[in-house]
Structure formats: C-alpha cells, structure tokens
PDB file of C-alpha atoms in Angstrom:
ATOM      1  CA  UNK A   1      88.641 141.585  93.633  1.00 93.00           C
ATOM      2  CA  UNK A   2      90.331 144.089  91.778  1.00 95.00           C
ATOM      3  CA  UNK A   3      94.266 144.550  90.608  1.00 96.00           C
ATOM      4  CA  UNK A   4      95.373 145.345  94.107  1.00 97.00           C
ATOM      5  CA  UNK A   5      93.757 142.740  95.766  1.00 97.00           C
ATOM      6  CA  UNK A   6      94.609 139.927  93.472  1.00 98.00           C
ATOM      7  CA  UNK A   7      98.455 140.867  94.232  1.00 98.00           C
ATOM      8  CA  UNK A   8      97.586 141.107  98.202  1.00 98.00           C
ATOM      9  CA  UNK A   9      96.779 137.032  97.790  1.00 98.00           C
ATOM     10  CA  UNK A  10      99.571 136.361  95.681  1.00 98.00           C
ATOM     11  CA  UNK A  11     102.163 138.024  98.225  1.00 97.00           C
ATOM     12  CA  UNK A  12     100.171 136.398 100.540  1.00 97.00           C
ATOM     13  CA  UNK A  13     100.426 132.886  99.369  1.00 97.00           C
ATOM     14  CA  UNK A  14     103.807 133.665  98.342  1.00 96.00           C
ATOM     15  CA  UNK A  15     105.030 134.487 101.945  1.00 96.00           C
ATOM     16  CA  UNK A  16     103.577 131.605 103.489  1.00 96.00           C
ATOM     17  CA  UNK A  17     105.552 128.872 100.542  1.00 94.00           C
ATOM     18  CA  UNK A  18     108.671 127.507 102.249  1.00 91.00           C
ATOM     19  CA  UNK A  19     110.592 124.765 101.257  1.00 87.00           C
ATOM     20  CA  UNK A  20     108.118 122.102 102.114  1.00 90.00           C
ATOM     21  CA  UNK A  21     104.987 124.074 101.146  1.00 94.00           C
ATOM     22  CA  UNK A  22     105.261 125.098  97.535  1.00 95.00           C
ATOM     23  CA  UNK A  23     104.026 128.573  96.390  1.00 96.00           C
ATOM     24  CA  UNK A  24     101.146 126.747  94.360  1.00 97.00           C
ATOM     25  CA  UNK A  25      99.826 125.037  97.651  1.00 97.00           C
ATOM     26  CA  UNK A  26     100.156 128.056  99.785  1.00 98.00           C
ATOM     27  CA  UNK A  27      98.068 129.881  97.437  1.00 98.00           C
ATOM     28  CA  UNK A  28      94.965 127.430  97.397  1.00 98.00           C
ATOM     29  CA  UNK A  29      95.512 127.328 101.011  1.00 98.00           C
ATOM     30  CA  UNK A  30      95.575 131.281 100.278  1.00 98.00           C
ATOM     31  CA  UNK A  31      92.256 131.515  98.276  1.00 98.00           C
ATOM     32  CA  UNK A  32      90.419 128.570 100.205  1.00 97.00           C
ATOM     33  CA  UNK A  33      90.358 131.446 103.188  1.00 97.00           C
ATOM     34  CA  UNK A  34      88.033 134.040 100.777  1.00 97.00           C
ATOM     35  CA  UNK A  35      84.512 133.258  99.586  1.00 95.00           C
ATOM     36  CA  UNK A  36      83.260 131.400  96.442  1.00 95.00           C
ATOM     37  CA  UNK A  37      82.739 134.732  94.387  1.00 95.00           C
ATOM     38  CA  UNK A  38      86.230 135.939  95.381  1.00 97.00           C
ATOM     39  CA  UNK A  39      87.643 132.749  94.086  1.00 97.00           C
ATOM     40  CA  UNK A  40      86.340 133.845  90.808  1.00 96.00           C
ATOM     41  CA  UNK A  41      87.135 137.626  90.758  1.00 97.00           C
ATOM     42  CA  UNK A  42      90.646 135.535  91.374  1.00 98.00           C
ATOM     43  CA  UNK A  43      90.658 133.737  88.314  1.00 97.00           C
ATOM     44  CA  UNK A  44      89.162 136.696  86.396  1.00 96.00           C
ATOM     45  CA  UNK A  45      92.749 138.537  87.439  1.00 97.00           C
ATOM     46  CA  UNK A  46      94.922 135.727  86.420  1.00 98.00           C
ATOM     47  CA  UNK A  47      93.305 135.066  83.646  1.00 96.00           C
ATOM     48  CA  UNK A  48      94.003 138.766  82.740  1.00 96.00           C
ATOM     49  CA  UNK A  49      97.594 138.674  83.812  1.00 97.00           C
ATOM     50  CA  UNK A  50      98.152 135.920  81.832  1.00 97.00           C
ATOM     51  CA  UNK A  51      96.948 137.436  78.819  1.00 96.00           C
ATOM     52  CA  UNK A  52      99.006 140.125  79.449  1.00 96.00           C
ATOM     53  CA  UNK A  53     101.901 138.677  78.869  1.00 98.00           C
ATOM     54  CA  UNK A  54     101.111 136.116  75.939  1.00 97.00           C
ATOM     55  CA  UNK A  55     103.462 138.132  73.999  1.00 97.00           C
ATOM     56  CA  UNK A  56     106.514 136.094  71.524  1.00 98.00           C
ATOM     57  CA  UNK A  57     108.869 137.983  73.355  1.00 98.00           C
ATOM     58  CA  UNK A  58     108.070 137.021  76.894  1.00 98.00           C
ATOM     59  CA  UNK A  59     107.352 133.203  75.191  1.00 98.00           C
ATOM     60  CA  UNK A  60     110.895 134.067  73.675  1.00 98.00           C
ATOM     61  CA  UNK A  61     112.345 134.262  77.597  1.00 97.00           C
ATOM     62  CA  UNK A  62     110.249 130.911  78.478  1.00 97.00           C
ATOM     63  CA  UNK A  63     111.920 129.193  75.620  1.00 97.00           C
ATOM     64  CA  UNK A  64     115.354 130.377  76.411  1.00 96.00           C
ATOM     65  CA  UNK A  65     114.950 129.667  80.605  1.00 96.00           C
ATOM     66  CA  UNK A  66     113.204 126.500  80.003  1.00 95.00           C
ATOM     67  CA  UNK A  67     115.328 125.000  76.947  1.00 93.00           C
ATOM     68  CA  UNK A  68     112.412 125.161  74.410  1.00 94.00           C
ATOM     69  CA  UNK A  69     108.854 126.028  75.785  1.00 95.00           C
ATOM     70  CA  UNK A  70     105.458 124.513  73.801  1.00 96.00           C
ATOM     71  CA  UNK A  71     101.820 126.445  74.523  1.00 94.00           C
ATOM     72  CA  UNK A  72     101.036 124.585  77.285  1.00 96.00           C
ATOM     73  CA  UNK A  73     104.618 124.818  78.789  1.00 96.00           C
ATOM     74  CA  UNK A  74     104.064 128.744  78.262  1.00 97.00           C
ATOM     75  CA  UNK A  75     101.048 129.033  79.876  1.00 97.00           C
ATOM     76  CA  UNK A  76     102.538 127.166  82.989  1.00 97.00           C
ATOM     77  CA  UNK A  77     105.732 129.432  82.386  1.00 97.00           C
ATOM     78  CA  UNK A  78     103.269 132.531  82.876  1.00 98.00           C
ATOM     79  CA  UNK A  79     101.001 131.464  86.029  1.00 98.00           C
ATOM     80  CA  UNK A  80     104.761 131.008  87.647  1.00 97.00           C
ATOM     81  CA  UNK A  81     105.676 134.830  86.234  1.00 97.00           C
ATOM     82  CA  UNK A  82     102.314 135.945  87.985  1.00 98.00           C
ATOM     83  CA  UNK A  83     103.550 133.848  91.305  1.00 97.00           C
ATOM     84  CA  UNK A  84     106.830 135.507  91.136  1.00 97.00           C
ATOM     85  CA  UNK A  85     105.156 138.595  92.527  1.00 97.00           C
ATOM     86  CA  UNK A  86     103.730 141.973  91.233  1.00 98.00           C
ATOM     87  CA  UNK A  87     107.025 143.362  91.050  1.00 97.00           C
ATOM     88  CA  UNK A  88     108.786 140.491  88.871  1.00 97.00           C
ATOM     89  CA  UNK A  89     105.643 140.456  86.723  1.00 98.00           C
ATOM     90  CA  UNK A  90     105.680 144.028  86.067  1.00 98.00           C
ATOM     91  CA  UNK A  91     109.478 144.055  85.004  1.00 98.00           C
ATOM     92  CA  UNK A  92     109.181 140.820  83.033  1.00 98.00           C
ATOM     93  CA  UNK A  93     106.511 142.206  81.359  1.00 98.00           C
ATOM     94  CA  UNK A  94     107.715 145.643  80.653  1.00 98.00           C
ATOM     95  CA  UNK A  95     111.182 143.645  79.333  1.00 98.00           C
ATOM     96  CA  UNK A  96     111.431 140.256  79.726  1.00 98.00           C
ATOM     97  CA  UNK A  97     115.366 140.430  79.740  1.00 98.00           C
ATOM     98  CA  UNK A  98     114.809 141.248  83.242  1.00 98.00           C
ATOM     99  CA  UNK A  99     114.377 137.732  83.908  1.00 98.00           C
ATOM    100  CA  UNK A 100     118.135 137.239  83.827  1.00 97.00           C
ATOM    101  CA  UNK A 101     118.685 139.361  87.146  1.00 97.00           C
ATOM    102  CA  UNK A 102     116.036 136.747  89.027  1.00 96.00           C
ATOM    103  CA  UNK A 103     117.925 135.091  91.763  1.00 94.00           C
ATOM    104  CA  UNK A 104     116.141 131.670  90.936  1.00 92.00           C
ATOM    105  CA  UNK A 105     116.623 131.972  86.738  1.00 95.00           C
ATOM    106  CA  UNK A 106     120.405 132.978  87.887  1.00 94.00           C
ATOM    107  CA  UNK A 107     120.891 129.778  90.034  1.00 90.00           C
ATOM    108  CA  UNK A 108     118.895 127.235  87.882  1.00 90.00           C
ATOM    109  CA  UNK A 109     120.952 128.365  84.533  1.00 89.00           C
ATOM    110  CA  UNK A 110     124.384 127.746  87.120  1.00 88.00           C
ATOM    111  CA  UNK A 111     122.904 124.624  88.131  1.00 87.00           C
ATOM    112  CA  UNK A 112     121.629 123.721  84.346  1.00 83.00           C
ATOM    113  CA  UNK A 113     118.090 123.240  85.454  1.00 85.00           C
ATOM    114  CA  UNK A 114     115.270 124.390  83.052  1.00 81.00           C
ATOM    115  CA  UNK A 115     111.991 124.306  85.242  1.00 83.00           C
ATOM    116  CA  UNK A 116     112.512 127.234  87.023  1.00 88.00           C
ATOM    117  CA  UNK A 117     109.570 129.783  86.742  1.00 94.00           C
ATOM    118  CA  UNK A 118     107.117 126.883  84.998  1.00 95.00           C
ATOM    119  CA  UNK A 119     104.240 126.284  87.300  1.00 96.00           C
ATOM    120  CA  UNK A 120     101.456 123.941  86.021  1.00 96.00           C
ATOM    121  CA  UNK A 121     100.031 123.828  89.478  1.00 97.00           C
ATOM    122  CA  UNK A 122      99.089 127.553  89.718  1.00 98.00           C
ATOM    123  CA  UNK A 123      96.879 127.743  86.575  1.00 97.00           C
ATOM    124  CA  UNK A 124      94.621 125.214  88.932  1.00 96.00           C
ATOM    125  CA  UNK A 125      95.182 127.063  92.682  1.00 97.00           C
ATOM    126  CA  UNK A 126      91.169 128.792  92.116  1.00 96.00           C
ATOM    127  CA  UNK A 127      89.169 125.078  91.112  1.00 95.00           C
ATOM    128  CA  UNK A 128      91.066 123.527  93.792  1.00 95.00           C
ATOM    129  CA  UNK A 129      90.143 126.193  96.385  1.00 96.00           C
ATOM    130  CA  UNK A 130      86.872 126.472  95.277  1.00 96.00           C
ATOM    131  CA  UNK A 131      86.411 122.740  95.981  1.00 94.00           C
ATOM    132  CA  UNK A 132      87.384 123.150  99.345  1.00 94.00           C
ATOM    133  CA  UNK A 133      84.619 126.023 100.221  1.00 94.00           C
ATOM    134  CA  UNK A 134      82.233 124.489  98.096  1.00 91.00           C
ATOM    135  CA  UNK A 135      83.048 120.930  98.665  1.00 84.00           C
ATOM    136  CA  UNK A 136      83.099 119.575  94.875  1.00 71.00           C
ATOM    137  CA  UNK A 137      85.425 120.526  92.265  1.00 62.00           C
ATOM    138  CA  UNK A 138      83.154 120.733  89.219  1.00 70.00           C
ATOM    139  CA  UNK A 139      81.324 123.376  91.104  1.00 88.00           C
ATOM    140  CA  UNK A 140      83.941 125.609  89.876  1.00 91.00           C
ATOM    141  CA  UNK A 141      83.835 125.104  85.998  1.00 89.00           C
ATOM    142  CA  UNK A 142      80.024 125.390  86.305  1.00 91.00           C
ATOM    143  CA  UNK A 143      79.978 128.740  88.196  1.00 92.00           C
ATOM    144  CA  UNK A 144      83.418 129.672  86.388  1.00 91.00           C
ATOM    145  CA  UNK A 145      81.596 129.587  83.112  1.00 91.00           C
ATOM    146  CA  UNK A 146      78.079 131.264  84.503  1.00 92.00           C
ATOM    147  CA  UNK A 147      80.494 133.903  85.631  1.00 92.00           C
ATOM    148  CA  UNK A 148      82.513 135.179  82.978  1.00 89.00           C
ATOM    149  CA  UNK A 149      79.844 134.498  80.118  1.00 89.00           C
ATOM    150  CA  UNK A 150      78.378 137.134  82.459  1.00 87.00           C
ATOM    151  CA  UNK A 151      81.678 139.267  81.990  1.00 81.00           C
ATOM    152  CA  UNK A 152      82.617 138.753  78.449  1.00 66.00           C
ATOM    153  CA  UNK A 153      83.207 141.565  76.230  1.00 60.00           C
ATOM    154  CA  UNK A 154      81.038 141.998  73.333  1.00 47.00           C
ATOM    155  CA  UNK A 155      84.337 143.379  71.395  1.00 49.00           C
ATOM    156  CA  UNK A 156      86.795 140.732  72.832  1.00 54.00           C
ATOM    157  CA  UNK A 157      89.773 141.570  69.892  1.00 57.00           C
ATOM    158  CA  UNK A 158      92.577 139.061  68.943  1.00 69.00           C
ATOM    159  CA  UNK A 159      95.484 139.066  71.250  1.00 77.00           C
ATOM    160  CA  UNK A 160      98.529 141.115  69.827  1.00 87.00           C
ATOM    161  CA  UNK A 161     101.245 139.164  70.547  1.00 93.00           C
ATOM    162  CA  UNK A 162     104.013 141.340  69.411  1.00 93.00           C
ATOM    163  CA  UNK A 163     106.408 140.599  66.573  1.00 93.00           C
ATOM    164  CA  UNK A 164     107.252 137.108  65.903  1.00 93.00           C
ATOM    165  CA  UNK A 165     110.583 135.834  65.083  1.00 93.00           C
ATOM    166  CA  UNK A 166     112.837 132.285  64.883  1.00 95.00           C
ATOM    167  CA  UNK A 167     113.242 130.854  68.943  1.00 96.00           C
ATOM    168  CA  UNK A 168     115.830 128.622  67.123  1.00 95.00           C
ATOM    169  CA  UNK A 169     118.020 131.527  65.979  1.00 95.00           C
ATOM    170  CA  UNK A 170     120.382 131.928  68.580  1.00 95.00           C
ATOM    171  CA  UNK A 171     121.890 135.370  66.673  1.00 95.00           C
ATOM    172  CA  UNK A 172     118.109 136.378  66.921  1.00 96.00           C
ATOM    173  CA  UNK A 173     117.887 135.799  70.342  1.00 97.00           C
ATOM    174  CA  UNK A 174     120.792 137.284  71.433  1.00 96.00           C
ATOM    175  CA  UNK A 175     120.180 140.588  69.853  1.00 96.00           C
ATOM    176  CA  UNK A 176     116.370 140.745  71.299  1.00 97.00           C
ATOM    177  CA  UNK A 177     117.247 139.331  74.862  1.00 97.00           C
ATOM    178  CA  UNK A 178     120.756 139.834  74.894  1.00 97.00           C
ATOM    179  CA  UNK A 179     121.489 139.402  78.857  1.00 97.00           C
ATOM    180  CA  UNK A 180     118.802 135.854  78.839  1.00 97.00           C
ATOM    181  CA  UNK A 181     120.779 134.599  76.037  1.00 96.00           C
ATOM    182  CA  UNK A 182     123.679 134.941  77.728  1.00 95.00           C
ATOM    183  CA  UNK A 183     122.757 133.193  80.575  1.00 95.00           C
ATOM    184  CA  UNK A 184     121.052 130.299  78.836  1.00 94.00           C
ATOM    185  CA  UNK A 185     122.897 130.179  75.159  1.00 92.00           C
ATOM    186  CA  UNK A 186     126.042 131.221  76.802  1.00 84.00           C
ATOM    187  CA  UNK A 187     128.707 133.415  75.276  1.00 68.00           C
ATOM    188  CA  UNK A 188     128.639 134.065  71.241  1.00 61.00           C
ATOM    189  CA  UNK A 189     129.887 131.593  69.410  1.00 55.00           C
TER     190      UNK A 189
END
C-alpha cells in the first residue's frame, strides 16, 4: 500500500462515518474489506504519518485545542489529524495554525469542548481489522512485529522534533500559533 492508497482508505472510511458510525469504526469496517498484508502496509503508513508530525509545534496545537495534551493524548491527537483527511494533514503539518480554520476545532472552541481531533480509537482501526480477516486479535502483533522487523531501517535516526519551547507560556504561544491561541487562549490579556 503505498502513500496514495493509504489516503484512498482513509477518505474511504471517512465518507462512510456519519453520526452514528464514528470515523474510527468506519475505517476498521474500511480495512476489514482488504487482505491481511494490506492491513499491515496500513499500519506501516500511519505509523509513518504519525511520525511525521511528532513535531513540539504540532504537539503545541494539541495542547492548545485539547486544554493541555500528555504523550499518549498526542499520539491519539495525531491518528485523529491523519483521519481528518490528506488535505487537513498536509496543512496541519506544513503549519499547524491551520488548525484554527477547521470547521470542527472552530465549533468545539465556541462550544468549549477540548476532544475534538483526539482519537484513541484510530491508533487501533488495523489490530481490530486484522482480527476480523484473521479471526484472532493477537494475530496482528505477531505478524505486525514479523513484518516491520522485516522493514526496519538499519540507520533508523532520532526523530527531530523541531524547537522546543514553554506550552504554559501563553505570550509564547501566541506569537508561534497566533490564530490557535486566539481561538483557545482567547484575546491578549
């Protein structure tokens, strides 16, 4: 499965959520359509997007959409980035200010609500679709690990996350994401 193709099943999945089938169940539903080894091509894309954007900055947006944001709330905070679409992922990761022009960051900072974007349930959509084609869930883990030990890098470098700074500095994070800060922190004191 390669870049395009991993996007094709999260528009997919993401055209088939509706109010009482959320975007993390439409995408299992999604993926438990595809074979076994597509499942894990799957989870070799996410895993990638997700790296992509374990930046501070883009952690910087999760803490300022979700109120505060720990490691595991980020990593939830990016499989709901990558299942806002290819074109919201792009822009959030090019500049996550961008985030403040979402229609669903817009209306969850007007309604005060902090779990938009966060989406625990995606980071599992490929084990639990797995276990439906294969018929037992630790099937996955096993043949996740066979697979990318098979894949790993020999090189595989630290992550660069960017330039960190103080999440708890609201003059710091107006001046690096002035229009999310404005939305979440509200005007300038």
């Amino acid at each position: 499965m390669d870049t395009s193709q991993f996007w094709t099943v999260i528009e997919a999945a993401r055209s088939a959520s509706a109010a009482d089938k959320p975007f993390a169940e439409a995408l299992v539903d999604e993926l438990a359509t595809r074979s076994k080894d597509d499942i894990l091509r799957y989870q070799e894309r996410f895993d990638e997007a997700g790296e992509a954007v374990y930046r501070w900055d883009v952690w910087a947006a999760a803490y300022l959409i979700g109120g505060g944001c720990s490691d595991d709330s980020f990593m939830d905070f990016r499989a709901g980035l990558i299942g806002m679409g290819r074109e919201w992922y792009e822009r959030a990761a090019a500049c996550p200010d961008v985030l403040a022009g979402h229609p669903a960051v817009m209306a969850a900072a007007e309604a005060h609500r902090d779990e938009v974007v966060f989406d625990e349930a995606v980071n599992y959509a490929a084990s639990y679709a797995f276990e439906r084609v294969a018929g037992d869930g630790e099937d996955f883990y096993e043949a996740w690990n066979e697979y990318s030990a098979s894949r790993a890098s020999s090189d595989e470098a630290s992550v660069d996350m960017g330039e960190d700074f103080d999440f708890d500095d609201p003059n710091e994070m107006r001046r690096r994401l002035p229009q999310l800060a404005a939305l979440c922190l509200g005007s300038t004191p």
